[in-house]
Coordinates of C-alpha atoms in Angstrom, one line a residue:
X1 CA 74.7 91.1 105.9
X2 CA 73.6 94.6 105.1
X3 CA 75.8 97.0 103.2
X4 CA 76.4 100.3 105.1
X5 CA 75.1 103.5 103.3
X6 CA 78.5 105.1 103.4
X7 CA 80.7 103.0 101.1
X8 CA 84.0 103.9 102.7
X9 CA 82.9 102.2 106.0
X10 CA 83.1 98.8 104.3
X11 CA 86.9 99.2 104.1
X12 CA 87.2 99.1 107.9
X13 CA 86.8 95.3 107.7
X14 CA 89.0 94.9 104.6
X15 CA 91.3 91.9 105.0
X16 CA 93.7 90.1 102.8
X17 CA 94.2 86.3 102.9
X18 CA 98.0 86.9 103.1
X19 CA 99.2 87.4 106.6
X20 CA 100.6 90.0 107.2
X21 CA 98.6 92.2 104.7
X22 CA 100.8 94.1 102.2
X23 CA 101.5 97.6 103.4
X24 CA 100.2 99.0 100.1
X25 CA 96.8 97.5 100.7
X26 CA 96.6 98.7 104.3
X27 CA 97.6 102.2 103.0
X28 CA 94.9 102.0 100.3
X29 CA 92.2 101.0 102.9
X30 CA 93.2 103.9 105.1
X31 CA 93.1 106.4 102.2
X32 CA 89.6 105.2 101.2
X33 CA 88.4 105.4 104.8
X34 CA 89.9 108.9 105.5
X35 CA 89.3 110.6 102.2
X36 CA 85.7 111.8 102.9
X37 CA 86.9 113.4 106.2
X38 CA 89.9 115.0 104.5
X39 CA 87.8 116.3 101.7
X40 CA 85.3 118.0 104.1
X41 CA 88.1 119.4 106.2
X42 CA 89.9 120.9 103.2
X43 CA 86.8 122.7 101.8
X44 CA 85.3 123.7 105.1
X45 CA 87.2 127.1 105.4
X46 CA 86.2 128.0 101.9
X47 CA 82.6 127.2 102.4
X48 CA 82.6 129.1 105.7
X49 CA 84.0 132.2 104.1
X50 CA 81.6 132.1 101.1
X51 CA 78.5 131.6 103.3
X52 CA 79.6 134.3 105.8
X53 CA 80.0 136.8 103.0
X54 CA 76.6 135.8 101.6
X55 CA 75.0 136.3 105.0
X56 CA 76.6 139.7 105.4
X57 CA 75.3 140.6 101.9
X58 CA 71.8 139.7 102.9
X59 CA 71.9 141.7 106.1
X60 CA 73.8 144.7 104.9
X61 CA 72.9 144.9 101.2
X62 CA 74.5 148.0 99.7
X63 CA 76.7 148.6 102.7
X64 CA 78.5 145.2 102.3
X65 CA 81.8 146.8 101.2
X66 CA 82.0 148.8 104.5
X67 CA 81.1 145.8 106.6
X68 CA 83.7 143.5 105.0
X69 CA 86.4 146.0 105.9
X70 CA 85.2 145.9 109.6
X71 CA 87.2 143.0 110.9
X72 CA 85.1 142.5 114.0
X73 CA 81.9 141.9 112.0
X74 CA 83.7 139.8 109.4
X75 CA 85.3 137.5 111.9
X76 CA 82.1 137.3 114.0
X77 CA 80.0 136.2 111.0
X78 CA 82.6 133.7 109.9
X79 CA 82.8 132.3 113.5
X80 CA 79.0 131.9 113.7
X81 CA 78.8 130.2 110.3
X82 CA 81.7 127.9 111.2
X83 CA 80.4 126.9 114.6
X84 CA 76.8 126.1 113.7
X85 CA 77.6 122.9 111.8
X86 CA 80.0 121.8 114.5
X87 CA 77.3 122.3 117.2
X88 CA 74.8 120.5 115.0
X89 CA 77.1 117.6 114.6
X90 CA 77.2 117.3 118.4
X91 CA 73.5 116.7 118.5
X92 CA 73.2 114.5 115.4
X93 CA 76.2 112.3 114.5
X94 CA 74.4 109.9 112.3
X95 CA 75.9 110.4 108.8
X96 CA 73.1 109.0 106.8
X97 CA 70.5 111.1 108.6
X98 CA 72.6 114.3 108.0
X99 CA 72.9 113.5 104.3
X100 CA 69.2 112.7 104.0
X101 CA 68.3 116.1 105.5
X102 CA 70.9 118.1 103.7
X103 CA 70.1 116.5 100.4
X104 CA 66.4 117.4 100.7
X105 CA 67.2 120.9 101.8
X106 CA 69.7 121.4 98.9
X107 CA 67.0 120.3 96.4
X108 CA 64.5 122.6 98.0
X109 CA 66.9 125.6 98.0
X110 CA 67.9 125.0 94.4
X111 CA 64.2 125.0 93.3
X112 CA 63.3 128.1 95.3
X113 CA 66.4 130.1 94.7
X114 CA 67.7 129.4 91.2

């Protein structure tokens, strides 16, 4: 059998010979399965804020301080930055494909914009 690319998926079929499985092992399997999702959810607001501020800095340059005090522009930029990955996930839910594209893009960005 083939091993899935995402290692935490293997824990979905984790079984123990003892019946019923000890609660600690079931809890450990659940933690291993859910950790990547919890990690992404915990850092998503921070990434959204940082990327939105960077986008505002690109568009407004020297006027960035005035624009960050404008709550409408600040909230709109954060909303757009937060919604784009969610909409993208609606069209492509294959985790390995997403990682393949974002990995290549991250390398390209780090080479072009040091």
